mmCIF file of N, CA and C in Angstrom:
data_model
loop_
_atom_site.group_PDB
_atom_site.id
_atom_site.type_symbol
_atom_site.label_atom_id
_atom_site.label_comp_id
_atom_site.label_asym_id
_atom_site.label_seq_id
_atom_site.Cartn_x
_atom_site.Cartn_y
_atom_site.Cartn_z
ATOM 1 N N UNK A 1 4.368 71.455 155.882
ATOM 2 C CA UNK A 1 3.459 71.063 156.939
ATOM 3 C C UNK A 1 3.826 69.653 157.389
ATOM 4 N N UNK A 2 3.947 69.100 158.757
ATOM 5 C CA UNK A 2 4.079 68.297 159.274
ATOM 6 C C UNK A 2 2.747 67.339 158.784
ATOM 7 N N UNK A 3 2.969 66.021 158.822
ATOM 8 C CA UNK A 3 2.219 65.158 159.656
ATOM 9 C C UNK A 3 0.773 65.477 158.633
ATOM 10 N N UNK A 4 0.876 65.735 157.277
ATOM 11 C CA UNK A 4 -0.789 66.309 156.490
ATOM 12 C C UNK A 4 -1.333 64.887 157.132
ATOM 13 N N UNK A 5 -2.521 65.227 157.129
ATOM 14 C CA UNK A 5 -3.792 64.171 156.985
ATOM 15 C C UNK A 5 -4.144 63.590 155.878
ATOM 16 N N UNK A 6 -3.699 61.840 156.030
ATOM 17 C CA UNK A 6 -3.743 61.221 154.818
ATOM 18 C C UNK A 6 -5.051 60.443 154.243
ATOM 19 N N UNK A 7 -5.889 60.637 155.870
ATOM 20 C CA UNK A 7 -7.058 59.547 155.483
ATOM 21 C C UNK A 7 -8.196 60.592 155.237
ATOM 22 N N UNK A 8 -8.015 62.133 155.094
ATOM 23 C CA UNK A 8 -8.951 63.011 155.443
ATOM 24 C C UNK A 8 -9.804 63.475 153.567
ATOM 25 N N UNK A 9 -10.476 63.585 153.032
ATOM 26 C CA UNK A 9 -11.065 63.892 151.862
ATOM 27 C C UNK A 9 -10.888 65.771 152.474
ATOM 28 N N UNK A 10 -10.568 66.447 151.343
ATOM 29 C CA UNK A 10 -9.879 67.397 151.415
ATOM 30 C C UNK A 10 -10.470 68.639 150.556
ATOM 31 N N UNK A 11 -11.239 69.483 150.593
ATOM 32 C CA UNK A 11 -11.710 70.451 150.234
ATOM 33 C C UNK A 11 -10.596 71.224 149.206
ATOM 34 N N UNK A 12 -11.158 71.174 147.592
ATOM 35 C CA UNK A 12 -9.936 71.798 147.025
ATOM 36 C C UNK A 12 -8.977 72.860 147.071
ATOM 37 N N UNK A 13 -10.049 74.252 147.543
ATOM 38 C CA UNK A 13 -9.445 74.522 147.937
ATOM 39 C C UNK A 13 -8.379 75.059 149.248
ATOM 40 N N UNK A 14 -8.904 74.204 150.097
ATOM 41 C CA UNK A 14 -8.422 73.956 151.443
ATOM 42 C C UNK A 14 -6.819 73.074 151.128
ATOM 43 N N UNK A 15 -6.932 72.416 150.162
ATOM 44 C CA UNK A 15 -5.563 71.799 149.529
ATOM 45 C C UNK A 15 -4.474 72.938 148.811
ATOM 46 N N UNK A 16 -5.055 73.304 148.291
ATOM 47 C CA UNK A 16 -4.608 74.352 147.154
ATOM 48 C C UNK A 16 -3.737 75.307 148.692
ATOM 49 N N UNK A 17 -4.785 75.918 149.154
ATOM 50 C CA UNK A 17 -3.738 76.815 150.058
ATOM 51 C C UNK A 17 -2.616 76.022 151.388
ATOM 52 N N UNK A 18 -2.880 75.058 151.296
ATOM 53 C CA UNK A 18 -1.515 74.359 152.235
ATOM 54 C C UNK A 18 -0.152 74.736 151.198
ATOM 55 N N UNK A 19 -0.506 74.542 149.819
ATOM 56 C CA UNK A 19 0.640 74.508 148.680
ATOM 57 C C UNK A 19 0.791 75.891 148.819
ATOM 58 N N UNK A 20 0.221 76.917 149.094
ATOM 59 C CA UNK A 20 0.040 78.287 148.351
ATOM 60 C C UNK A 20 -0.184 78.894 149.238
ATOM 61 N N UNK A 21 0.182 78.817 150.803
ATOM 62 C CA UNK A 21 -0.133 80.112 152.290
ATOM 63 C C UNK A 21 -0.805 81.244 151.925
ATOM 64 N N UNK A 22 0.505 81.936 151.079
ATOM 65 C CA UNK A 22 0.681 83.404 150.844
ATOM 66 C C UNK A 22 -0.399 83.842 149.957
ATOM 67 N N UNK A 23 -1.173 82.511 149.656
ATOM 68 C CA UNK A 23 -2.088 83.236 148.598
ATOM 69 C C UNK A 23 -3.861 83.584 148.642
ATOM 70 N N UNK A 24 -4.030 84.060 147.853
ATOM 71 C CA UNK A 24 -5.838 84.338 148.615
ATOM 72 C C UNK A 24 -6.735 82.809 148.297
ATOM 73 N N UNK A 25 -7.403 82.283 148.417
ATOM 74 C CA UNK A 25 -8.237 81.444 148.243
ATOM 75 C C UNK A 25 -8.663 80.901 146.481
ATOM 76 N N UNK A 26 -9.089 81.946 146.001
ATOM 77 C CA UNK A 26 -9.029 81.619 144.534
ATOM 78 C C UNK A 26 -7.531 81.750 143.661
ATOM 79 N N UNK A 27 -6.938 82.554 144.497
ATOM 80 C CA UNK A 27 -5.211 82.518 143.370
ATOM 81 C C UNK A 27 -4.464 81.039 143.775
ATOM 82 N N UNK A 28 -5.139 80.602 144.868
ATOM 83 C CA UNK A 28 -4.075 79.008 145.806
ATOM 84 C C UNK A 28 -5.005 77.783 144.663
ATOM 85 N N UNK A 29 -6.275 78.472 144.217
ATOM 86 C CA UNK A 29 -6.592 77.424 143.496
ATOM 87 C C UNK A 29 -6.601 76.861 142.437
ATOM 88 N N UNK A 30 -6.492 78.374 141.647
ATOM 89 C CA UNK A 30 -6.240 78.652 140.427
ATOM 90 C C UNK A 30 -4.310 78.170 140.049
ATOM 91 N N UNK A 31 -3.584 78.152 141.220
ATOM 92 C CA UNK A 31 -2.366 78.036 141.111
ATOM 93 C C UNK A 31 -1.935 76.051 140.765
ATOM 94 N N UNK A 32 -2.908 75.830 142.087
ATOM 95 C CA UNK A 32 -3.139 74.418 142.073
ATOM 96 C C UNK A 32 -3.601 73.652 140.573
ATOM 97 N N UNK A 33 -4.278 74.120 140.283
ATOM 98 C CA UNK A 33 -5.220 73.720 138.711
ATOM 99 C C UNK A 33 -3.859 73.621 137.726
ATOM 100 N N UNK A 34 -3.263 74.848 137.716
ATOM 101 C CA UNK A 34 -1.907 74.882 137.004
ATOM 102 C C UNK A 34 -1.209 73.570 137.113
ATOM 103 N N UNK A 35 -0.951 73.577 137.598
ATOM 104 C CA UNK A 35 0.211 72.417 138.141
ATOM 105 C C UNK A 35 -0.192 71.009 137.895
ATOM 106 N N UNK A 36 -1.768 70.554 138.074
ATOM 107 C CA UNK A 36 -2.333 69.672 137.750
ATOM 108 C C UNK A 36 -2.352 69.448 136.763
ATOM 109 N N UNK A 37 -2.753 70.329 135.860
ATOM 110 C CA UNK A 37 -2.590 70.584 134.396
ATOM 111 C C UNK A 37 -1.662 70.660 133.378
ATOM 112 N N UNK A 38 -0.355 70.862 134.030
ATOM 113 C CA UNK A 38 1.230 70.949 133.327
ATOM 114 C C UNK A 38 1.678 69.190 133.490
ATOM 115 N N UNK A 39 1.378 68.687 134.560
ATOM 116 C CA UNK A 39 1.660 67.798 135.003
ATOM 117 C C UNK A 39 1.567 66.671 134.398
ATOM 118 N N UNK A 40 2.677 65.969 133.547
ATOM 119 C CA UNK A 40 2.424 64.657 132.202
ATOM 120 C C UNK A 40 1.642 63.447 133.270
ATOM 121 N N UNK A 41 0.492 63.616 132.767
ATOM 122 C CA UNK A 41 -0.189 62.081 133.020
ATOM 123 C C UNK A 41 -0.610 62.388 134.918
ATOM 124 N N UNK A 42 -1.100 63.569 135.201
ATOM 125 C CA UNK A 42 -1.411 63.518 136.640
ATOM 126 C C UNK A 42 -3.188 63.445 136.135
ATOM 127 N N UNK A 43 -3.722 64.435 135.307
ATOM 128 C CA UNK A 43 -5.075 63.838 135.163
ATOM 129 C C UNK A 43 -5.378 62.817 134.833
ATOM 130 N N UNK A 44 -4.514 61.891 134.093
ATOM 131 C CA UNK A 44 -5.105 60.576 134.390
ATOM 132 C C UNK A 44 -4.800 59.866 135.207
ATOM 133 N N UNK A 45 -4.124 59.531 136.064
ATOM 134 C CA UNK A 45 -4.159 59.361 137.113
ATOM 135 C C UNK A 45 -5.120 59.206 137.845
ATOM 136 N N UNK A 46 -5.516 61.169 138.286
ATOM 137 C CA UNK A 46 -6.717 61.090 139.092
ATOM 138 C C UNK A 46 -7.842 60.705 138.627
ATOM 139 N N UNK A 47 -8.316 60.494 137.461
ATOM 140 C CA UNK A 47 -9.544 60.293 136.971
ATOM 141 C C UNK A 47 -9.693 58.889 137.136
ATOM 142 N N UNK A 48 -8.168 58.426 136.803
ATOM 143 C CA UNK A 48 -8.480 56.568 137.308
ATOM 144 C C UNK A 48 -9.147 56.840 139.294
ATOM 145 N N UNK A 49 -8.447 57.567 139.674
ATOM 146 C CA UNK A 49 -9.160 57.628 141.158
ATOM 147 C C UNK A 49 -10.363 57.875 141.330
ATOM 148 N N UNK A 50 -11.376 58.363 140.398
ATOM 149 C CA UNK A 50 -12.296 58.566 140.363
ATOM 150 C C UNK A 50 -12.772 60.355 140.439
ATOM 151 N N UNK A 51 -11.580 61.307 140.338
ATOM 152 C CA UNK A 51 -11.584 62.941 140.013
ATOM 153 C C UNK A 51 -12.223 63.115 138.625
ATOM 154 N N UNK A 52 -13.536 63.892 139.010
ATOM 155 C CA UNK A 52 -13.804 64.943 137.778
ATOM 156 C C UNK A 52 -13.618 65.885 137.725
ATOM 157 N N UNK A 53 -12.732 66.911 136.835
ATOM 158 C CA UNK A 53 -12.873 68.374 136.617
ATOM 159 C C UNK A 53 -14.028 68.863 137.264
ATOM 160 N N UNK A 54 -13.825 70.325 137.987
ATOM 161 C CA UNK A 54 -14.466 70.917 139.171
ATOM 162 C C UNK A 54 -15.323 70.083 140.064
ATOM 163 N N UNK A 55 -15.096 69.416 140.299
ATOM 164 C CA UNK A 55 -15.228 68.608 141.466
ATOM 165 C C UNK A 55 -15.273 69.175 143.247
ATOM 166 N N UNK A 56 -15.258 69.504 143.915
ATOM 167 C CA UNK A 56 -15.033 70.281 145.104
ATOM 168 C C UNK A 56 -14.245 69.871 145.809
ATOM 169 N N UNK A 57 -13.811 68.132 145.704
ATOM 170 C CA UNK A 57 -13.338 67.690 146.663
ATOM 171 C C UNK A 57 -12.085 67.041 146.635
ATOM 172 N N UNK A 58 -11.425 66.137 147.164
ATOM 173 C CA UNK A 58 -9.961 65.322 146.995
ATOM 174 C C UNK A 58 -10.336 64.212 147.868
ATOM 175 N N UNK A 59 -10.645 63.108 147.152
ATOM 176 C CA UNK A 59 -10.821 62.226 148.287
ATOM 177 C C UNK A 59 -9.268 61.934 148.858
ATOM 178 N N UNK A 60 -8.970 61.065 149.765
ATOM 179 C CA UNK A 60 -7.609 60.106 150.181
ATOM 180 C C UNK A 60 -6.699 59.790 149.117
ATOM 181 N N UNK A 61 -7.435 58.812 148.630
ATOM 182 C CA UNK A 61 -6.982 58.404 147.145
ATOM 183 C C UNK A 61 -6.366 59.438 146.367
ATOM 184 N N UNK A 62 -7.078 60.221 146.047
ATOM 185 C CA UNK A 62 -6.660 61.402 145.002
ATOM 186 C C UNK A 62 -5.666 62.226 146.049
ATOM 187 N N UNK A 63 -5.932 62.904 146.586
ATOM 188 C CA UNK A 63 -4.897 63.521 147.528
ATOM 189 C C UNK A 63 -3.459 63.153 147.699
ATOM 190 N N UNK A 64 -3.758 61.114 148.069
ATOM 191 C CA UNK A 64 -2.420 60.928 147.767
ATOM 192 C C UNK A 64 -1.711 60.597 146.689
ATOM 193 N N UNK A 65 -2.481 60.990 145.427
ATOM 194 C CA UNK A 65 -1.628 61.082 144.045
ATOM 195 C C UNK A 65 -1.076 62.656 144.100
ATOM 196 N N UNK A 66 -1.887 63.561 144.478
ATOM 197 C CA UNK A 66 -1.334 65.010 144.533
ATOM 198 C C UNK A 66 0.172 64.851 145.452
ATOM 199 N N UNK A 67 0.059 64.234 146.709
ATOM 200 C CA UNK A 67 1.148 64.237 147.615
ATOM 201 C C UNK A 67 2.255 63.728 146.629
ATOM 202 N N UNK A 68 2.380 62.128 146.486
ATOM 203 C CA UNK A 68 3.244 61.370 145.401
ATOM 204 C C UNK A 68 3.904 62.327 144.489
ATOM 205 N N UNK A 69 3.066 63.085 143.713
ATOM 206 C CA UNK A 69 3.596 64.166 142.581
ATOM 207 C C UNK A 69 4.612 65.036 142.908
ATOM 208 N N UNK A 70 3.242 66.168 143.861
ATOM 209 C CA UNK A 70 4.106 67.054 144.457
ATOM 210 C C UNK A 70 5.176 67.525 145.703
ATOM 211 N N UNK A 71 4.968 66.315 146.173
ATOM 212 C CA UNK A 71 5.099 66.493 147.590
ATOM 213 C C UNK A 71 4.435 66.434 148.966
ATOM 214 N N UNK A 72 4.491 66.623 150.357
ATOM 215 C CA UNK A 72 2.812 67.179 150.879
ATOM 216 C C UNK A 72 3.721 68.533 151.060
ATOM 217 N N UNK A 73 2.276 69.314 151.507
ATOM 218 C CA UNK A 73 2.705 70.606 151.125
ATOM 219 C C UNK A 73 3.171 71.105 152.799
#
């Protein structure tokens, strides 16, 4: 995706499926969680950003630790 929105707080899984098109809504999120979770030292990270486990949302901040990691999607 061109041009993601960096200043935008981001619905998880509205994030999850930019990474994951092809996938249904709960598999883009459940996929997302993965990755967060494999990921050495990305939950802390976000938690320094202020992310709690099931949380709904991604602020800026957090979002752009997801981008940094993974990429934008």
């Amino acid at each position: 995706m061109e041009n993601v929105n960096k200043n935008k707080t981001w619905g998880v899984s509205e994030l999850a499926l930019l990474y994951f098109p092809n996938s249904t809504q709960q598999g883009a999120y459940a996929q997302l969680k993965r990755w967060i979770n494999y990921e050495p030292g990305l939950k802390e990270k976000l938690r320094e950003a202020g992310w709690k486990p099931f949380r709904k949302i991604y602020t800026p901040k957090q979002a752009a630790i997801l981008f940094e990691c993974f990429g934008e999607p």
